[in-house]
PDB file of C-alpha atoms in Angstrom:
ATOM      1  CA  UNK A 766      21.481  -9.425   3.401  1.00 50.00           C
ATOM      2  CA  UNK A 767      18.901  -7.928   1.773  1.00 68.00           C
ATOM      3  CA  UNK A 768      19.171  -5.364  -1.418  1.00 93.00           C
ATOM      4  CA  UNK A 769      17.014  -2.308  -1.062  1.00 95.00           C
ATOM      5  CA  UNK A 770      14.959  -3.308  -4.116  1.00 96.00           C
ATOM      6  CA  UNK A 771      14.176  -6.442  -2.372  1.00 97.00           C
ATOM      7  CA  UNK A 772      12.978  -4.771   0.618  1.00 97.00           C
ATOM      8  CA  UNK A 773      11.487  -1.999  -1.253  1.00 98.00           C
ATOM      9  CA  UNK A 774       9.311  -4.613  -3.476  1.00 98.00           C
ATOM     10  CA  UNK A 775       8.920  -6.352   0.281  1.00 98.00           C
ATOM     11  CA  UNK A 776       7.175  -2.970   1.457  1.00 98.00           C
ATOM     12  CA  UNK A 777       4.686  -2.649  -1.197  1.00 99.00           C
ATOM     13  CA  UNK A 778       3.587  -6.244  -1.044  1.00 99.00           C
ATOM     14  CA  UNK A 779       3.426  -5.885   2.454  1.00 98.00           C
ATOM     15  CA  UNK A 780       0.903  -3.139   2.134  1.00 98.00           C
ATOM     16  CA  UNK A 781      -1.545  -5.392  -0.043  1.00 98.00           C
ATOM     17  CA  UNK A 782      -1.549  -8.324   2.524  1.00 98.00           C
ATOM     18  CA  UNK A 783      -1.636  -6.311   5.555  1.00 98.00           C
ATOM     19  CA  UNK A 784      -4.760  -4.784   3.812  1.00 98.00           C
ATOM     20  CA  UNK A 785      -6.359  -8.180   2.714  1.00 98.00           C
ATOM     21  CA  UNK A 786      -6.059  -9.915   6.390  1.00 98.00           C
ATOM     22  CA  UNK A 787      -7.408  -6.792   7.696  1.00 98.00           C
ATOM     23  CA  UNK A 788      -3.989  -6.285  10.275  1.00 98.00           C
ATOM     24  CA  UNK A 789      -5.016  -3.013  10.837  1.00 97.00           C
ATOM     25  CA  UNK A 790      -2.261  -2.101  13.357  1.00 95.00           C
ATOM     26  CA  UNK A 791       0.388  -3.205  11.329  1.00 97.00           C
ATOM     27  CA  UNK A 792      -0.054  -0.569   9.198  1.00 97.00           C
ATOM     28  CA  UNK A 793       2.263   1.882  11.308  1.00 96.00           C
ATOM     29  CA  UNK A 794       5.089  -0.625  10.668  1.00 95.00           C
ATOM     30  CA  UNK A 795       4.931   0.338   7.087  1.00 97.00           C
ATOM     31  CA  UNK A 796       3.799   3.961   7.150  1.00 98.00           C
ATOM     32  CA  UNK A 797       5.704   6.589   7.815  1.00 97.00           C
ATOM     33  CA  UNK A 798       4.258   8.303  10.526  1.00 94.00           C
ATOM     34  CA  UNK A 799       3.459  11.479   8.400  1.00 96.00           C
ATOM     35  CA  UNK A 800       2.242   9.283   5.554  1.00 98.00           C
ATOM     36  CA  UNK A 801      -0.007  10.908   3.015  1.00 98.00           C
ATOM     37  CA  UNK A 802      -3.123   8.976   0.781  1.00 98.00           C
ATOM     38  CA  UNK A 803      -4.589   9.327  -2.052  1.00 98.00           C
ATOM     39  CA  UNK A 804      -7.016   6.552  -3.033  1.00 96.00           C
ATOM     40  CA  UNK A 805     -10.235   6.701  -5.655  1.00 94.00           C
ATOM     41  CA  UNK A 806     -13.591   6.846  -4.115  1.00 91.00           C
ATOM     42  CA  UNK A 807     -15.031   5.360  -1.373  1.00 91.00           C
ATOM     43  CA  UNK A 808     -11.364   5.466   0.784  1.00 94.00           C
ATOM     44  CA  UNK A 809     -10.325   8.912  -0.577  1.00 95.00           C
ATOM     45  CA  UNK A 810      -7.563  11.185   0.442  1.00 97.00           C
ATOM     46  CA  UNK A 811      -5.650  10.466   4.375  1.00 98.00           C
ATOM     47  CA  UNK A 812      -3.025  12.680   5.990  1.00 98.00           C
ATOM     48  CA  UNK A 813      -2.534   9.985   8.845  1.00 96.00           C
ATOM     49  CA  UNK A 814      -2.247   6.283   9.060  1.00 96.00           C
ATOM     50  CA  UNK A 815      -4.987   6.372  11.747  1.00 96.00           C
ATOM     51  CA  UNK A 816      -7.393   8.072   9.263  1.00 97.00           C
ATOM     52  CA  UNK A 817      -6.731   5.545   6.735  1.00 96.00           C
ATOM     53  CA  UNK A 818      -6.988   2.964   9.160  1.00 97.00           C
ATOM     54  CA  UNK A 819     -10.697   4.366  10.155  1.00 97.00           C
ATOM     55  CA  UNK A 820     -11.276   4.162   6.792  1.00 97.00           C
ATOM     56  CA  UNK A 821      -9.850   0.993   5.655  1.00 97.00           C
ATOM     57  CA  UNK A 822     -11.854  -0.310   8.482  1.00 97.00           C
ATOM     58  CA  UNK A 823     -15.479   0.803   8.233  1.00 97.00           C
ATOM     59  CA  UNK A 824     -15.169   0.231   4.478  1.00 96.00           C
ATOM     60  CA  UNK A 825     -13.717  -3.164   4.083  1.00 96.00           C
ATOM     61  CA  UNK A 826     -15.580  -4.439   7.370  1.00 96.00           C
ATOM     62  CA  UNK A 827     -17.762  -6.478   5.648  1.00 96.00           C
ATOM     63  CA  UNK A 828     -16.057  -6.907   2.471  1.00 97.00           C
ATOM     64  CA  UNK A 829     -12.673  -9.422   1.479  1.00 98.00           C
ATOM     65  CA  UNK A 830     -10.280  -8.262  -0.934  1.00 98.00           C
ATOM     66  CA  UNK A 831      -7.113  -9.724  -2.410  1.00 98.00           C
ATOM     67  CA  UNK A 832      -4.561  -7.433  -4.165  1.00 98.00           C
ATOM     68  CA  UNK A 833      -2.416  -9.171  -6.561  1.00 99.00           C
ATOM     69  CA  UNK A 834       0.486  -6.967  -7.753  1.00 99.00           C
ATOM     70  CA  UNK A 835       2.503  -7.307 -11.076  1.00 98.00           C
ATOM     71  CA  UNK A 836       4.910  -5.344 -13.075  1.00 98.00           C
ATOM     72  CA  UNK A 837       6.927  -2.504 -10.645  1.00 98.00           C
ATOM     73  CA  UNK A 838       9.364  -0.109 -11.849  1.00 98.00           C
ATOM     74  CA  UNK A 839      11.768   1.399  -8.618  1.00 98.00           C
ATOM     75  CA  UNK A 840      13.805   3.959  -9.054  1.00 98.00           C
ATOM     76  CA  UNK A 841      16.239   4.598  -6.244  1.00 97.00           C
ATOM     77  CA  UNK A 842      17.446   8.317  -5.129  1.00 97.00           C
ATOM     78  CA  UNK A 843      19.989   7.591  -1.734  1.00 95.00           C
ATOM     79  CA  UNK A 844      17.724   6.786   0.816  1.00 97.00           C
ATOM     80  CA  UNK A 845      13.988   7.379  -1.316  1.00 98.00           C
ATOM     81  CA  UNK A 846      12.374   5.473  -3.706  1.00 98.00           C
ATOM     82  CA  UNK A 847       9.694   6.163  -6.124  1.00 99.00           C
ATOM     83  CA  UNK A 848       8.040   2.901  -7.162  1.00 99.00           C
ATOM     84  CA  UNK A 849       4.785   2.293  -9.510  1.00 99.00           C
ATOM     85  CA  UNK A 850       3.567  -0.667  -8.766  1.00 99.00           C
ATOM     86  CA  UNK A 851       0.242  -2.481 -10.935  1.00 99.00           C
ATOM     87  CA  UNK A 852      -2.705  -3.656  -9.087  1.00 98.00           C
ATOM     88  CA  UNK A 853      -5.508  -5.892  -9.662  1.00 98.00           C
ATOM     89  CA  UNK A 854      -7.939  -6.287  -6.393  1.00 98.00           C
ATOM     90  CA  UNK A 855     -10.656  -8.962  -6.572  1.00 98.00           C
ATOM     91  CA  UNK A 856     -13.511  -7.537  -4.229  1.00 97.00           C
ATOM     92  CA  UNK A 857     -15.793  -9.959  -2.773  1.00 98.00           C
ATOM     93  CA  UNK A 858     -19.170  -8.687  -0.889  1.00 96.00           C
ATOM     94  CA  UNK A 859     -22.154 -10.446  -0.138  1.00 95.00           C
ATOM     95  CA  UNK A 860     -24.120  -9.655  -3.462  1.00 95.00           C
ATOM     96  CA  UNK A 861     -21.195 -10.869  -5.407  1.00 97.00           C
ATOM     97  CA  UNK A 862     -17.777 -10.259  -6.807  1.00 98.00           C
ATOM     98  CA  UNK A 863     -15.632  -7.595  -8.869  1.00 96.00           C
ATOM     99  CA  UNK A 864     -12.755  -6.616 -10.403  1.00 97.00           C
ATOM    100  CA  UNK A 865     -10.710  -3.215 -10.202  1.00 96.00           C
ATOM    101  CA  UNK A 866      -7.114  -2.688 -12.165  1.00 97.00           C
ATOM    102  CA  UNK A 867      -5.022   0.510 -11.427  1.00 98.00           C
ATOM    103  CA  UNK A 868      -1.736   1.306  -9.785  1.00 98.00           C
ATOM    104  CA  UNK A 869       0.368   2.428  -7.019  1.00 98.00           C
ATOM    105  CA  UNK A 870       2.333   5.122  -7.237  1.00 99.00           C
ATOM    106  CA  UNK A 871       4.494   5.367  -3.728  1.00 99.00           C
ATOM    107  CA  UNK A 872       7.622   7.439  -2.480  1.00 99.00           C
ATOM    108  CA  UNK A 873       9.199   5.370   0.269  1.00 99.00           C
ATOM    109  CA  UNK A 874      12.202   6.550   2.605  1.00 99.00           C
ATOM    110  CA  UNK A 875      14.957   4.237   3.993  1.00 98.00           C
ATOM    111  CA  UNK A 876      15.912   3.754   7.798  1.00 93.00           C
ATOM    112  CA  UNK A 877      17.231   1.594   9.866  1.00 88.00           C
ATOM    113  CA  UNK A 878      16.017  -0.729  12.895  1.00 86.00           C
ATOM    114  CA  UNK A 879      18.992  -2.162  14.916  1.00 88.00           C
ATOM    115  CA  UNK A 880      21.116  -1.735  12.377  1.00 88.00           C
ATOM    116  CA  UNK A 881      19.215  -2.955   9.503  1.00 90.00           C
ATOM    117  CA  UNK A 882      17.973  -1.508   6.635  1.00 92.00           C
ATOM    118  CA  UNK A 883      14.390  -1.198   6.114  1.00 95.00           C
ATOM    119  CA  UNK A 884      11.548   1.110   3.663  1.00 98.00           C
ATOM    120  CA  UNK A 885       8.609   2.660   4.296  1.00 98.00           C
ATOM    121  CA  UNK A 886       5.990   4.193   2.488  1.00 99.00           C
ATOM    122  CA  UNK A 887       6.168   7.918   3.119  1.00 99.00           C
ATOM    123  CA  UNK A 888       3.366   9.260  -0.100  1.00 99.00           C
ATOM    124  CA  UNK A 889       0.748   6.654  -2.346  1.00 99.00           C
ATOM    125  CA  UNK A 890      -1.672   7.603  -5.034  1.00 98.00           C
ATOM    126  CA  UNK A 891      -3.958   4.965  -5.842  1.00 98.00           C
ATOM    127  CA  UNK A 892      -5.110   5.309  -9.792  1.00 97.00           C
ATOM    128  CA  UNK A 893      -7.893   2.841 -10.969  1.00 96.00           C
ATOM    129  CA  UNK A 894      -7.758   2.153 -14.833  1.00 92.00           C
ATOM    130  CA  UNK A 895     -10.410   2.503 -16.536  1.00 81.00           C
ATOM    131  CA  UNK A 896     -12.446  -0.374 -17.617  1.00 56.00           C
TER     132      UNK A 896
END
């Protein structure tokens, strides 16, 4: 079995690799459905999963990225967590490649699916650093 950090830390990650193989409808496995956004320019601020998803998707159609997440503090309050996670994302486009560092700050909410245990991200602010 599982401890909720694990899954919690499980969640997050999940969010970065559901974003880099472009698994759009997975996203409202993760999300609560009243999920809020807020992410730097050009994805901005969501108040659904389907309007990030629109987003995510005309933005990154023609673009790869990998997310590679590092140090992550979670702090546990019953069944929420608040969790700031560090972020670099290599972006690769067709004139070339970049770099952006920042972090995630997310509030995720515990439930359960047949029994078990599992997170979701309810709330994330995206915060670039600057460079």
């Amino acid at each position: 079995m599982s401890t909720s950090h694990e899954l919690i830390r499980t969640a997050v990650a999940r969010s970065a690799i559901l974003i880099d193989r472009k698994d759009w409808d997975a996203l409202d496995t993760l999300f609560t459905s009243d999920a809020t956004f807020d992410y730097p320019a050009p994805l901005g601020s969501h108040s659904t999963v389907a309007s990030l998803r629109q987003t995510l998707q005309a933005t990154l159609q023609d673009i790869s990225t990998q997310h590679a997440l590092t140090t992550q503090t979670i702090e546990l309050n019953g069944a929420a967590a608040s969790v700031t996670t560090f972020v670099t994302t290599t972006i690769v486009t067709n004139v070339g490649t970049s770099t952006n560092i920042g972090s995630y700050d997310d509030e995720l909410v515990m439930d359960s699916v047949q029994g078990q245990e599992r997170w979701r991200i309810a709330k994330r602010v995206t915060h670039n650093f600057p460079q």
